PDB file of N, CA, C and O in Angstrom:
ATOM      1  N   UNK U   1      -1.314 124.285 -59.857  1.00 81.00           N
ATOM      2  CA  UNK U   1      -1.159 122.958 -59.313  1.00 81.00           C
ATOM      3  C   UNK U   1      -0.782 121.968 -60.423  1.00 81.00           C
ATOM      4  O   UNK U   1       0.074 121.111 -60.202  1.00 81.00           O
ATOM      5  N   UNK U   2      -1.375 122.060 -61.562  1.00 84.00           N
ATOM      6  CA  UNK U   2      -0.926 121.343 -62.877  1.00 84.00           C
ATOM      7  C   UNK U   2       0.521 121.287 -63.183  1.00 84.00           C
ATOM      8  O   UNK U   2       1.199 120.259 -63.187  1.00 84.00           O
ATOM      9  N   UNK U   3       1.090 122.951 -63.537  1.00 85.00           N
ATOM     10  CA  UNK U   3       2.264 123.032 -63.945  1.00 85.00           C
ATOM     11  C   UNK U   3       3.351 122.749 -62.286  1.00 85.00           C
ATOM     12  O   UNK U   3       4.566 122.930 -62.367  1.00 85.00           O
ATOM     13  N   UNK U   4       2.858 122.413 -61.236  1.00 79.00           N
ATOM     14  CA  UNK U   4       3.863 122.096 -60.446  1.00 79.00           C
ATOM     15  C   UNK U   4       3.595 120.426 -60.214  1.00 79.00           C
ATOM     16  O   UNK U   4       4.375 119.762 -59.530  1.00 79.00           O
ATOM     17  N   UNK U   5       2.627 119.947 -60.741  1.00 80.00           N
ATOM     18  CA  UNK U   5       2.437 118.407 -60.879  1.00 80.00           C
ATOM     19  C   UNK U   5       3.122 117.558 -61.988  1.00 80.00           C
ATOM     20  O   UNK U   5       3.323 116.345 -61.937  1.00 80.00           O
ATOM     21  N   UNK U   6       3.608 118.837 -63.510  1.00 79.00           N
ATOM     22  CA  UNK U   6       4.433 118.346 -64.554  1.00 79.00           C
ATOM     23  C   UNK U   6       5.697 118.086 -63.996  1.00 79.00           C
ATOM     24  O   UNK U   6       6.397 117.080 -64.114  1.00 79.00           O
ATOM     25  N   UNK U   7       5.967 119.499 -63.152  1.00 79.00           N
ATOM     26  CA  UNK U   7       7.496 119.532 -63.594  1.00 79.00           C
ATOM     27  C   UNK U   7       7.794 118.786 -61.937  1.00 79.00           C
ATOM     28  O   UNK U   7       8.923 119.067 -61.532  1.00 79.00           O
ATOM     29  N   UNK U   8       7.137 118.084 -61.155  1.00 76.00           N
ATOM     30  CA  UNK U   8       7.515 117.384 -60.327  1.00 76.00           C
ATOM     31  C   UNK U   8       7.705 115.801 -60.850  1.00 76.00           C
ATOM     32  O   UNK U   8       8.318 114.941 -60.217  1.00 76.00           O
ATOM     33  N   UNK U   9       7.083 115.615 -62.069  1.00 75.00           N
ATOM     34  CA  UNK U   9       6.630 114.344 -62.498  1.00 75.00           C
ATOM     35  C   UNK U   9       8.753 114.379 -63.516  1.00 75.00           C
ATOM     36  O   UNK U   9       9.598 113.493 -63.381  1.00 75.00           O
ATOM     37  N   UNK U  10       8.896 115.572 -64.301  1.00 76.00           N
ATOM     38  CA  UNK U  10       9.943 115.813 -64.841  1.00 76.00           C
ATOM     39  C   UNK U  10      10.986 115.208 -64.264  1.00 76.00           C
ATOM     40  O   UNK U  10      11.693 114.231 -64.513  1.00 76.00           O
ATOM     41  N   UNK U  11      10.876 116.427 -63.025  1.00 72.00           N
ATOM     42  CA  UNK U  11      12.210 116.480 -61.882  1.00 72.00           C
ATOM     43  C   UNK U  11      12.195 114.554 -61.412  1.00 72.00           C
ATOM     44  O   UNK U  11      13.094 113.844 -61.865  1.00 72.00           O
ATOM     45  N   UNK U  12      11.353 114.089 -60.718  1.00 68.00           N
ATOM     46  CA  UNK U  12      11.362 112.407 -60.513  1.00 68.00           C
ATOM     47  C   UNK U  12      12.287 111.574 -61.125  1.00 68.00           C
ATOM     48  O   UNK U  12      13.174 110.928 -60.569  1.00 68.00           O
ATOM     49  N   UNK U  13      11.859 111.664 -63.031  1.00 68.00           N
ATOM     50  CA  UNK U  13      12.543 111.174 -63.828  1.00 68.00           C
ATOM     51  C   UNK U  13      14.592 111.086 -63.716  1.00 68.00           C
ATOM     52  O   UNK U  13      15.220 110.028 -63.732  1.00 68.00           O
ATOM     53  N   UNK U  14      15.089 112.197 -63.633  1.00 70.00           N
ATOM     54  CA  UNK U  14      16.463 112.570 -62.849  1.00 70.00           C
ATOM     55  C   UNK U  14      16.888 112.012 -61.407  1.00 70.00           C
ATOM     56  O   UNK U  14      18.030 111.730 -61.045  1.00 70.00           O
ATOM     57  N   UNK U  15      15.928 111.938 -60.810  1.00 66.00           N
ATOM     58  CA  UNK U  15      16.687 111.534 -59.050  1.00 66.00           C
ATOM     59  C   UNK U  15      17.266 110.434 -59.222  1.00 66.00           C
ATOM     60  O   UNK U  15      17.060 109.662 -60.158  1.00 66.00           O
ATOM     61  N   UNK U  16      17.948 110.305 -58.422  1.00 66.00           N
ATOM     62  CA  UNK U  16      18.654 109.176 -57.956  1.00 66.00           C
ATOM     63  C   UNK U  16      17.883 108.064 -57.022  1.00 66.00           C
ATOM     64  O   UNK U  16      17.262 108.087 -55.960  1.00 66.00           O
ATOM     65  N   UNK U  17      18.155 107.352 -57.727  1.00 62.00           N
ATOM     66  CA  UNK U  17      16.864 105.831 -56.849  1.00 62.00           C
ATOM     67  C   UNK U  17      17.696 105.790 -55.611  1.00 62.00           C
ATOM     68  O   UNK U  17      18.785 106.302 -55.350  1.00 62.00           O
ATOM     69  N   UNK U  18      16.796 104.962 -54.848  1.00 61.00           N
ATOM     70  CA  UNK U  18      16.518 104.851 -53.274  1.00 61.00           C
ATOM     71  C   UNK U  18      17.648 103.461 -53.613  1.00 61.00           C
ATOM     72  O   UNK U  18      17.988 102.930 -54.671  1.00 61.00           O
ATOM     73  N   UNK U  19      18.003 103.204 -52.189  1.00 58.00           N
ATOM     74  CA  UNK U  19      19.335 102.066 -52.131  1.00 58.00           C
ATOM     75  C   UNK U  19      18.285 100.777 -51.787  1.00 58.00           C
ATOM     76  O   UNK U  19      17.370 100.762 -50.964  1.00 58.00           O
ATOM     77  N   UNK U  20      18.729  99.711 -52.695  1.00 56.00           N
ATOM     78  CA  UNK U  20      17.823  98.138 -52.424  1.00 56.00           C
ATOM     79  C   UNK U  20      17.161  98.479 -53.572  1.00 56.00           C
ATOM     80  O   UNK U  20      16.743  97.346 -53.810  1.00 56.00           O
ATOM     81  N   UNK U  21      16.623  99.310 -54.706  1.00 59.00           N
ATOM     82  CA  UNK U  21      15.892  99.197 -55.803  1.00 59.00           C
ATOM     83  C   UNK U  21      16.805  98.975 -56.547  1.00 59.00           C
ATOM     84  O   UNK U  21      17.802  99.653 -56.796  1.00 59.00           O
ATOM     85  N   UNK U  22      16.293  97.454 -57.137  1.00 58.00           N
ATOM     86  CA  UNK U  22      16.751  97.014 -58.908  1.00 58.00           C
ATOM     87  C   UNK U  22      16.588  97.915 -59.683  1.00 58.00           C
ATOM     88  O   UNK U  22      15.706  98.773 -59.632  1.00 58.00           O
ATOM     89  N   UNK U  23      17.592  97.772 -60.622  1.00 57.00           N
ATOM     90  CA  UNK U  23      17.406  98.817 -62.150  1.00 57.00           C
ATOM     91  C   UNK U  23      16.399  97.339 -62.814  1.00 57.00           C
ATOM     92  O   UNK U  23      16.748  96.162 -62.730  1.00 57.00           O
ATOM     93  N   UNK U  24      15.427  97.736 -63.297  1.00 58.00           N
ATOM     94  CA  UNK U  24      14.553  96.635 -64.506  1.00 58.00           C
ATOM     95  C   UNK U  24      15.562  97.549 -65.474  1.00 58.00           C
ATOM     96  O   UNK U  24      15.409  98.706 -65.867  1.00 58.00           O
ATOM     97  N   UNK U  25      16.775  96.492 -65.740  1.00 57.00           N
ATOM     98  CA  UNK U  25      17.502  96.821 -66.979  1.00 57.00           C
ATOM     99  C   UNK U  25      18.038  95.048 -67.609  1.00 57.00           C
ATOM    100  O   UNK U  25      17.613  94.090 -66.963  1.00 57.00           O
ATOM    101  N   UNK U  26      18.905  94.795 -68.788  1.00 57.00           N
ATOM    102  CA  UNK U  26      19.784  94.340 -68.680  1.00 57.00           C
ATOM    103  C   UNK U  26      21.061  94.158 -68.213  1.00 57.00           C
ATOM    104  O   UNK U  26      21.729  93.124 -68.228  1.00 57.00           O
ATOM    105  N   UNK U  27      21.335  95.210 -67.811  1.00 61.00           N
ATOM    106  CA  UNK U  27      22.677  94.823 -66.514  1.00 61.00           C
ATOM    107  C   UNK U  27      22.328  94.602 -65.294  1.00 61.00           C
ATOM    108  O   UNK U  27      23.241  94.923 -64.532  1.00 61.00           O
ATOM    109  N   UNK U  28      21.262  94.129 -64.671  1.00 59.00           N
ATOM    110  CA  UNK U  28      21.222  93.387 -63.301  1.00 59.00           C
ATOM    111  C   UNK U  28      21.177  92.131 -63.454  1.00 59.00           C
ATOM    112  O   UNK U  28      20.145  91.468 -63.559  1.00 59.00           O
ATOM    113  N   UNK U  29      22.758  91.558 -63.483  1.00 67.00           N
ATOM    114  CA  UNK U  29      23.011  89.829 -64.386  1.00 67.00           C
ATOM    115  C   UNK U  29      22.814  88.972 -62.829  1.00 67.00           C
ATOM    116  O   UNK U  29      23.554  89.095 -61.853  1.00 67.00           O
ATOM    117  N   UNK U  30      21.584  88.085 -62.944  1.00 77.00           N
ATOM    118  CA  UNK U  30      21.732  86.981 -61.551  1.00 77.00           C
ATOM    119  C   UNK U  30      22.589  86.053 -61.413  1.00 77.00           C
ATOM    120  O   UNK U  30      22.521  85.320 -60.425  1.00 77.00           O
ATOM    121  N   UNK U  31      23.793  85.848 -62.581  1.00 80.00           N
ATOM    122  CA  UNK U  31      25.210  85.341 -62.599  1.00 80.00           C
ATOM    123  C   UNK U  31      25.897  85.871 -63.325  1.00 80.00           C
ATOM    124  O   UNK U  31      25.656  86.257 -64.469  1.00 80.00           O
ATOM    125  N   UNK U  32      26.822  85.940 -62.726  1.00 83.00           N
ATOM    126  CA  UNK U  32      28.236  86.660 -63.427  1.00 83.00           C
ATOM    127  C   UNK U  32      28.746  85.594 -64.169  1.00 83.00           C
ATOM    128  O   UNK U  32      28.424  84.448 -63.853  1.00 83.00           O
ATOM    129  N   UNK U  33      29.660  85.847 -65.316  1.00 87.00           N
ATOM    130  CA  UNK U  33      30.006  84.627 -65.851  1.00 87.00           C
ATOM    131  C   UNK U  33      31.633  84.442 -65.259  1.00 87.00           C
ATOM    132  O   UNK U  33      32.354  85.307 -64.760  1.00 87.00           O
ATOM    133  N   UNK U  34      31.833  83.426 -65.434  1.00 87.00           N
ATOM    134  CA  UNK U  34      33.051  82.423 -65.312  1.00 87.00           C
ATOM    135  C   UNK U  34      34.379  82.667 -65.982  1.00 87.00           C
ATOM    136  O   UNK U  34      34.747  81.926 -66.893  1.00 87.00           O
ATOM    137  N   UNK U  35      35.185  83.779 -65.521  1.00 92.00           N
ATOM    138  CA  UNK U  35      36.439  83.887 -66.080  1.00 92.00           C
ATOM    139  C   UNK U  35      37.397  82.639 -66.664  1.00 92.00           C
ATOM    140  O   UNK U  35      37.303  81.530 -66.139  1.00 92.00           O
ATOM    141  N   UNK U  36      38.390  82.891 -67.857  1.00 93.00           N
ATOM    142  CA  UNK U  36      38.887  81.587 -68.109  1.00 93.00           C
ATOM    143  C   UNK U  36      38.888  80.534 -67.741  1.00 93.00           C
ATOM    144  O   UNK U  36      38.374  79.520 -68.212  1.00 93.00           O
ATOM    145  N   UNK U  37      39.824  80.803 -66.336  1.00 93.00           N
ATOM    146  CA  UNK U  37      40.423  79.308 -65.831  1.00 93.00           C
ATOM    147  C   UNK U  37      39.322  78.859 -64.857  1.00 93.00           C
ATOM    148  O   UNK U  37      39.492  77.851 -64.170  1.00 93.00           O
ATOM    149  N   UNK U  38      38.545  79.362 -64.806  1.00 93.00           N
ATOM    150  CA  UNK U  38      37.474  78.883 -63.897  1.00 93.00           C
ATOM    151  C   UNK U  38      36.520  78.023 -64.663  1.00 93.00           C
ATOM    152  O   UNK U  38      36.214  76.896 -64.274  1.00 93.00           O
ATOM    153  N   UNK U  39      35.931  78.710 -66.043  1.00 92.00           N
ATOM    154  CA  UNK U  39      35.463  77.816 -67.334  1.00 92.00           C
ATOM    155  C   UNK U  39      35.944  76.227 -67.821  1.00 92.00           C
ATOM    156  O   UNK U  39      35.421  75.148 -68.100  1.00 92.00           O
ATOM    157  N   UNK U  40      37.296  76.850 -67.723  1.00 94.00           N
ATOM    158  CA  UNK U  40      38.299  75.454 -68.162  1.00 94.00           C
ATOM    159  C   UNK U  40      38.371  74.329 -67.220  1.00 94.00           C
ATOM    160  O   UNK U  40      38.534  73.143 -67.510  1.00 94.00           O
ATOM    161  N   UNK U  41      38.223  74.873 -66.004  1.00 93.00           N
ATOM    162  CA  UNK U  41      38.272  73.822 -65.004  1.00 93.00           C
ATOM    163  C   UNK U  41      36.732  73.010 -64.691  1.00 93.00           C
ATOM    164  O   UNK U  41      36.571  72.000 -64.005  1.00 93.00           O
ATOM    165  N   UNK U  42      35.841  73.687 -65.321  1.00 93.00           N
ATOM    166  CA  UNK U  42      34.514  73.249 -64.790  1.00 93.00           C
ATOM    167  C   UNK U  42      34.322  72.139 -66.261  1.00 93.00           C
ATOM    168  O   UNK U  42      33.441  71.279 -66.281  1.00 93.00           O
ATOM    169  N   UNK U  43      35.062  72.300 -67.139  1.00 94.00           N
ATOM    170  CA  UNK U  43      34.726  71.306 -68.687  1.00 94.00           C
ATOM    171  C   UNK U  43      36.125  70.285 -68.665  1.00 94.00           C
ATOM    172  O   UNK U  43      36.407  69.668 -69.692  1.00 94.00           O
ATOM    173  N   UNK U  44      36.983  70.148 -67.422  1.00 92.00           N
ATOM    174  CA  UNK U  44      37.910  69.136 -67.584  1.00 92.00           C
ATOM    175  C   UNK U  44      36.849  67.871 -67.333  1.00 92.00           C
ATOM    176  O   UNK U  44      35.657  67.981 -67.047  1.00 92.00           O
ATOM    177  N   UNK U  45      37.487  66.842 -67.488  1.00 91.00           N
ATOM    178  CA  UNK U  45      36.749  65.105 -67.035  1.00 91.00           C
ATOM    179  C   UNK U  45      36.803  65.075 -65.341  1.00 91.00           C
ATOM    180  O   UNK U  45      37.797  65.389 -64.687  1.00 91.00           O
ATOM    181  N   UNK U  46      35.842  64.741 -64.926  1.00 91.00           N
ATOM    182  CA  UNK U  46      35.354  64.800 -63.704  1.00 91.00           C
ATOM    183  C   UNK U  46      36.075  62.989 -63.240  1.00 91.00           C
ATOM    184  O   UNK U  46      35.962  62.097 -64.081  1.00 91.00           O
ATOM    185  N   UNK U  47      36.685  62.726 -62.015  1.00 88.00           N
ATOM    186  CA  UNK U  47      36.681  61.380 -61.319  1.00 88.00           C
ATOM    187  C   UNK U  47      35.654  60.923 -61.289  1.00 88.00           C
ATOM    188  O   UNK U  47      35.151  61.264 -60.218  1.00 88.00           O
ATOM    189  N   UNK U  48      34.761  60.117 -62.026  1.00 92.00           N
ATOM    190  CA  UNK U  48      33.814  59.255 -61.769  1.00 92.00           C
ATOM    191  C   UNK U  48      33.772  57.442 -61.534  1.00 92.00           C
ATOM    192  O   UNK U  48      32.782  56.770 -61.245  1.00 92.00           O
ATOM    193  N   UNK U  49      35.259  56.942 -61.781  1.00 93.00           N
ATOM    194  CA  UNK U  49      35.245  55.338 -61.755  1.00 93.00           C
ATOM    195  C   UNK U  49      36.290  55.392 -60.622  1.00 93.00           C
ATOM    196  O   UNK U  49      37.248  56.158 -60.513  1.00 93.00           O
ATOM    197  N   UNK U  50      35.849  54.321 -59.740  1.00 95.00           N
ATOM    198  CA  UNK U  50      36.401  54.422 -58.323  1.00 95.00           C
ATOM    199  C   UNK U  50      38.126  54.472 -58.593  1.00 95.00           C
ATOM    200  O   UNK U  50      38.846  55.205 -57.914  1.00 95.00           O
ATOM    201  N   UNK U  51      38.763  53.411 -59.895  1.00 93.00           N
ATOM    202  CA  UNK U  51      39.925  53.890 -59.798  1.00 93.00           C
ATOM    203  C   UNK U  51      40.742  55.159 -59.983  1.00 93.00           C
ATOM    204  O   UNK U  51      41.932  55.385 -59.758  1.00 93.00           O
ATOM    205  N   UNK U  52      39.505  56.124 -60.581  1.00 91.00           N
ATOM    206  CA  UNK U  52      40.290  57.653 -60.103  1.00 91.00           C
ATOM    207  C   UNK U  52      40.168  58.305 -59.616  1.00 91.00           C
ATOM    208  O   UNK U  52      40.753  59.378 -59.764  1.00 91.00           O
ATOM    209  N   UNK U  53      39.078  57.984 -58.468  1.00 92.00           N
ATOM    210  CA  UNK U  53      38.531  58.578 -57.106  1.00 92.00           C
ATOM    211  C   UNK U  53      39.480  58.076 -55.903  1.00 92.00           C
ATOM    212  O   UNK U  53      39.576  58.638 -54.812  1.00 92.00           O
ATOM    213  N   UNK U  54      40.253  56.756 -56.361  1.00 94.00           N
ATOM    214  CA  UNK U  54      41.256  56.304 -55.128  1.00 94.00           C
ATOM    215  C   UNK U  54      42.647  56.173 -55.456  1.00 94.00           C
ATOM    216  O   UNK U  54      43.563  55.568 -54.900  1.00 94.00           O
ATOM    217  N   UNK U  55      42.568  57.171 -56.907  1.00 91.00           N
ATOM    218  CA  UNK U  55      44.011  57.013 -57.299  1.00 91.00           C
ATOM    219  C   UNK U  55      44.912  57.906 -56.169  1.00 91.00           C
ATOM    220  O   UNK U  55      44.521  59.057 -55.979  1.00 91.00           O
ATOM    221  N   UNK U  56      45.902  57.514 -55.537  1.00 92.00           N
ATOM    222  CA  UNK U  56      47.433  58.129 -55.221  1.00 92.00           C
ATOM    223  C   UNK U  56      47.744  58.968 -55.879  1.00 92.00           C
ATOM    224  O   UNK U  56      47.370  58.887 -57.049  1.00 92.00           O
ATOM    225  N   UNK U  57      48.505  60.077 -55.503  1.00 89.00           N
ATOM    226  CA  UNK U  57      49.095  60.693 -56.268  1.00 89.00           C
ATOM    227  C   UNK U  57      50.777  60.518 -56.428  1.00 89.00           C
ATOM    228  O   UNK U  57      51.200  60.504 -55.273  1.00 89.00           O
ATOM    229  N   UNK U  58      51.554  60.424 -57.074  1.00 87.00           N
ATOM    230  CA  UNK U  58      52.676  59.973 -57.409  1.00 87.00           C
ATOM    231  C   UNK U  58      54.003  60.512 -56.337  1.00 87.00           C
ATOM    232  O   UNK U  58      54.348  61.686 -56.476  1.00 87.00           O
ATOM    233  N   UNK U  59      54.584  59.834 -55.496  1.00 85.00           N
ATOM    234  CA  UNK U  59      55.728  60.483 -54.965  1.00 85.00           C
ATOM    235  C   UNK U  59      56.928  60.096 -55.644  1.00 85.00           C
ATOM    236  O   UNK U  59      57.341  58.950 -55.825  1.00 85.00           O
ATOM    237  N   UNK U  60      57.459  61.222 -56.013  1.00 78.00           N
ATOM    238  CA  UNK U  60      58.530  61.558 -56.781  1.00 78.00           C
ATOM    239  C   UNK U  60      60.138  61.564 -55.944  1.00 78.00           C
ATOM    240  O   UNK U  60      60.477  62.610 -55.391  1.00 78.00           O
ATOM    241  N   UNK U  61      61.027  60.398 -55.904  1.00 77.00           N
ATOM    242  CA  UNK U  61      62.152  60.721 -54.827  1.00 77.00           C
ATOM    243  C   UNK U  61      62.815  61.628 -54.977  1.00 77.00           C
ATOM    244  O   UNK U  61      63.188  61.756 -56.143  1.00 77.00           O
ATOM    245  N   UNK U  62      63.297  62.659 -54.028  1.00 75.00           N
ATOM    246  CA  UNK U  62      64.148  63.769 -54.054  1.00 75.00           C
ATOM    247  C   UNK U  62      65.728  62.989 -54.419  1.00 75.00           C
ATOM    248  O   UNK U  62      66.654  63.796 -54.504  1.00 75.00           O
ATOM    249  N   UNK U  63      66.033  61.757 -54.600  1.00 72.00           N
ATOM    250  CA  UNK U  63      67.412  61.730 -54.894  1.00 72.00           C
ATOM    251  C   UNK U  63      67.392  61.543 -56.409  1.00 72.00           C
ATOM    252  O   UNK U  63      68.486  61.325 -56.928  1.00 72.00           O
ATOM    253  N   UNK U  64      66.604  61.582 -56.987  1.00 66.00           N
ATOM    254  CA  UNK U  64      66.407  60.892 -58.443  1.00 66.00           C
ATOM    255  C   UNK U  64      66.727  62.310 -59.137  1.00 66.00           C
ATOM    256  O   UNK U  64      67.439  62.387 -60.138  1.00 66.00           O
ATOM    257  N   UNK U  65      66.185  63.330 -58.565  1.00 71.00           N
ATOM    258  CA  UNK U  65      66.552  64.868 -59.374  1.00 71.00           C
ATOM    259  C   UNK U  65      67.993  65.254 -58.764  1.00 71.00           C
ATOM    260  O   UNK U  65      68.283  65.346 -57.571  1.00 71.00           O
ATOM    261  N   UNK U  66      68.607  65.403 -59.594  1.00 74.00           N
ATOM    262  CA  UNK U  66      70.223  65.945 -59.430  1.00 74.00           C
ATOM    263  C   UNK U  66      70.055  67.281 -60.285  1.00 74.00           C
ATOM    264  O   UNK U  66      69.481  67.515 -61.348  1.00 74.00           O
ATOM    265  N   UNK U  67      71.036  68.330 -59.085  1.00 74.00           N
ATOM    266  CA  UNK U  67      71.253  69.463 -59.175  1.00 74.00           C
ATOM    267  C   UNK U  67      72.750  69.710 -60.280  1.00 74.00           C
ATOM    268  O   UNK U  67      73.779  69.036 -60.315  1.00 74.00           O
ATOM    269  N   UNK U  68      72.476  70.580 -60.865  1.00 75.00           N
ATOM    270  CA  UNK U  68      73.988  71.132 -61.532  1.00 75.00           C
ATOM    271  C   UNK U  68      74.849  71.220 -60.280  1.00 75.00           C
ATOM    272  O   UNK U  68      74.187  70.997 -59.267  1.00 75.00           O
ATOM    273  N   UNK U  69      76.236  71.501 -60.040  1.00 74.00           N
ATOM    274  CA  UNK U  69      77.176  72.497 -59.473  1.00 74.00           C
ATOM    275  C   UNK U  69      77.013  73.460 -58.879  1.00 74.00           C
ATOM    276  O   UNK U  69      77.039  73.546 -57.651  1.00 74.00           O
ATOM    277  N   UNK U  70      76.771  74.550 -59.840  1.00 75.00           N
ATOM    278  CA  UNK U  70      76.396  75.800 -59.421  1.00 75.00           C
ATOM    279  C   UNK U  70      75.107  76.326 -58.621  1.00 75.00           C
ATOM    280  O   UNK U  70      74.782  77.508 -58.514  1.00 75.00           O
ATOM    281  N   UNK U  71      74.446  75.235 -58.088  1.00 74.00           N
ATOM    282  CA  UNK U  71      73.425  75.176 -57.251  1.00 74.00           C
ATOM    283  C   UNK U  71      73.585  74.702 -56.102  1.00 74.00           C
ATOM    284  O   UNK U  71      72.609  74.535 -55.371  1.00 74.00           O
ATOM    285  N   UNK U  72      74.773  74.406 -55.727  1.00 74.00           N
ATOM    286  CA  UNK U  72      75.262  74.156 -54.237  1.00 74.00           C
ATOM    287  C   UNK U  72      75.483  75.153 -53.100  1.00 74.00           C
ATOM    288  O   UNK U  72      76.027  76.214 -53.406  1.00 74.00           O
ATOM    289  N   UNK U  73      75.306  75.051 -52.461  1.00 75.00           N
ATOM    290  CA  UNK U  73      75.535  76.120 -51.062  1.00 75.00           C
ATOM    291  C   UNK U  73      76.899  75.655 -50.854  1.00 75.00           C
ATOM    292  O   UNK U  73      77.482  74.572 -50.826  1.00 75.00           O
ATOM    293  N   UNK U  74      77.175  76.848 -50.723  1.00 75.00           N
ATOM    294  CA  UNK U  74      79.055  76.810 -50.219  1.00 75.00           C
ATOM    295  C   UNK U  74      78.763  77.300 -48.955  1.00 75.00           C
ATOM    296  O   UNK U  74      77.718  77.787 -48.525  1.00 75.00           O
ATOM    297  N   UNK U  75      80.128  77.050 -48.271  1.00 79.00           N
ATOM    298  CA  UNK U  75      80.369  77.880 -46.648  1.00 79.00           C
ATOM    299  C   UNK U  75      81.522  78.869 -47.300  1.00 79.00           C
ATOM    300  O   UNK U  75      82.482  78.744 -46.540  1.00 79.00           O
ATOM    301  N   UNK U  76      81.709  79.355 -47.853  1.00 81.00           N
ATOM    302  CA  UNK U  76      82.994  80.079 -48.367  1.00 81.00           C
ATOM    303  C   UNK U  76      82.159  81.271 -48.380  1.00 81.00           C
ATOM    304  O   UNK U  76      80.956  81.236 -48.637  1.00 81.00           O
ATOM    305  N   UNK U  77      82.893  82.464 -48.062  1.00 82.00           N
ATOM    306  CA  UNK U  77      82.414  83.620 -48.112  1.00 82.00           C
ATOM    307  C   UNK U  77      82.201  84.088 -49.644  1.00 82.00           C
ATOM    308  O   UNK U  77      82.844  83.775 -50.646  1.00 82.00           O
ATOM    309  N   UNK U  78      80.904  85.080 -49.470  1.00 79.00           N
ATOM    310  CA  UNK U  78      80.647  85.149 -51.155  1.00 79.00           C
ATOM    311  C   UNK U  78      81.551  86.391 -51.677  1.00 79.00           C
ATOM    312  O   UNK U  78      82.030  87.341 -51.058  1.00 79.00           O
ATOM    313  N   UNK U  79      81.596  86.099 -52.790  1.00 80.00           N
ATOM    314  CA  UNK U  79      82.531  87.098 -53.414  1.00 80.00           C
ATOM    315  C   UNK U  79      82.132  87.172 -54.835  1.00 80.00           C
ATOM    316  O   UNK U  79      81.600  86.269 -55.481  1.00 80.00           O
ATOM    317  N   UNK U  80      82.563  88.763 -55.385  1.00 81.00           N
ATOM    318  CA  UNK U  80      81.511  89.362 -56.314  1.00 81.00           C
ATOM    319  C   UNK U  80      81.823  88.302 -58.183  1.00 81.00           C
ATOM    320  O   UNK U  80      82.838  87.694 -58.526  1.00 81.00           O
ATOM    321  N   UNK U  81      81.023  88.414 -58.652  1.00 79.00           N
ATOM    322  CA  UNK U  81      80.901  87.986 -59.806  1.00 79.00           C
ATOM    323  C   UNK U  81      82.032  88.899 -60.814  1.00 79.00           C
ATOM    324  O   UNK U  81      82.118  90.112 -61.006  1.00 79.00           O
ATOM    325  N   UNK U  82      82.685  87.958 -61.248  1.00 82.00           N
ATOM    326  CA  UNK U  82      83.596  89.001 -62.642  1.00 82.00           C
ATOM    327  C   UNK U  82      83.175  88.156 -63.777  1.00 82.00           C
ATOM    328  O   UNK U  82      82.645  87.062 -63.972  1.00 82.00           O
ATOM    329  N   UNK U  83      83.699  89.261 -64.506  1.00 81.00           N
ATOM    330  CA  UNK U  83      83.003  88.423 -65.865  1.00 81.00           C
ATOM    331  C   UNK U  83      83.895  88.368 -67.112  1.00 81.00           C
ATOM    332  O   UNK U  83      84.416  89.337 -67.664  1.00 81.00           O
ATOM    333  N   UNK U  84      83.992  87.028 -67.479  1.00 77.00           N
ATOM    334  CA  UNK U  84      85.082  86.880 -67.981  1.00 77.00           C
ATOM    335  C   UNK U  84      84.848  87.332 -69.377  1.00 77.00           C
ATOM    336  O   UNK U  84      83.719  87.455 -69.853  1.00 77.00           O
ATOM    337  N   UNK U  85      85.955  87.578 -70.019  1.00 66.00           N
ATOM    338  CA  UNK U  85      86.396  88.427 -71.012  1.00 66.00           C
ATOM    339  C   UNK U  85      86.848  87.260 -72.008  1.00 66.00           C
ATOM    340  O   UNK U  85      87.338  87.538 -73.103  1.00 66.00           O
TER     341      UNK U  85
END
């Protein structure tokens, strides 16, 4: 009864824990930490004076940005690129 009370006490040590038991280790972290941009965003300056709690945000007119040329939509059928020499 002894030597089957050791090596049951042995064998225990090996099993695999029951599901819902904590490891009492250091890796059961009760917060994960804060990847980069998540860090960075939590240490920017916070809105605290009403004028930047009711600031607007800026509308920018779409005629003020001008496109190159080559950013126009044609109706002309497309045709392949050559390349000049």
């Amino acid at each position: 009864a002894i030597i089957f009370a050791l090596l049951f006490a042995q064998v225990a040590a090996f099993a695999p824990q029951l599901f819902g038991v904590r490891p009492d280790s250091a890796l059961a972290a009760k917060h994960v930490n804060d990847k980069a941009a998540r860090w960075a965003a939590a240490k920017r300056p916070k809105k605290s004076r009403p004028s930047d709690i009711n600031r607007k945000p800026i509308v920018y007119e779409l005629t003020s940005i001008s496109k190159p040329s080559e950013y126009s939509i044609s109706d002309a059928p497309a045709s392949p690129a050559v390349k000049a020499d």
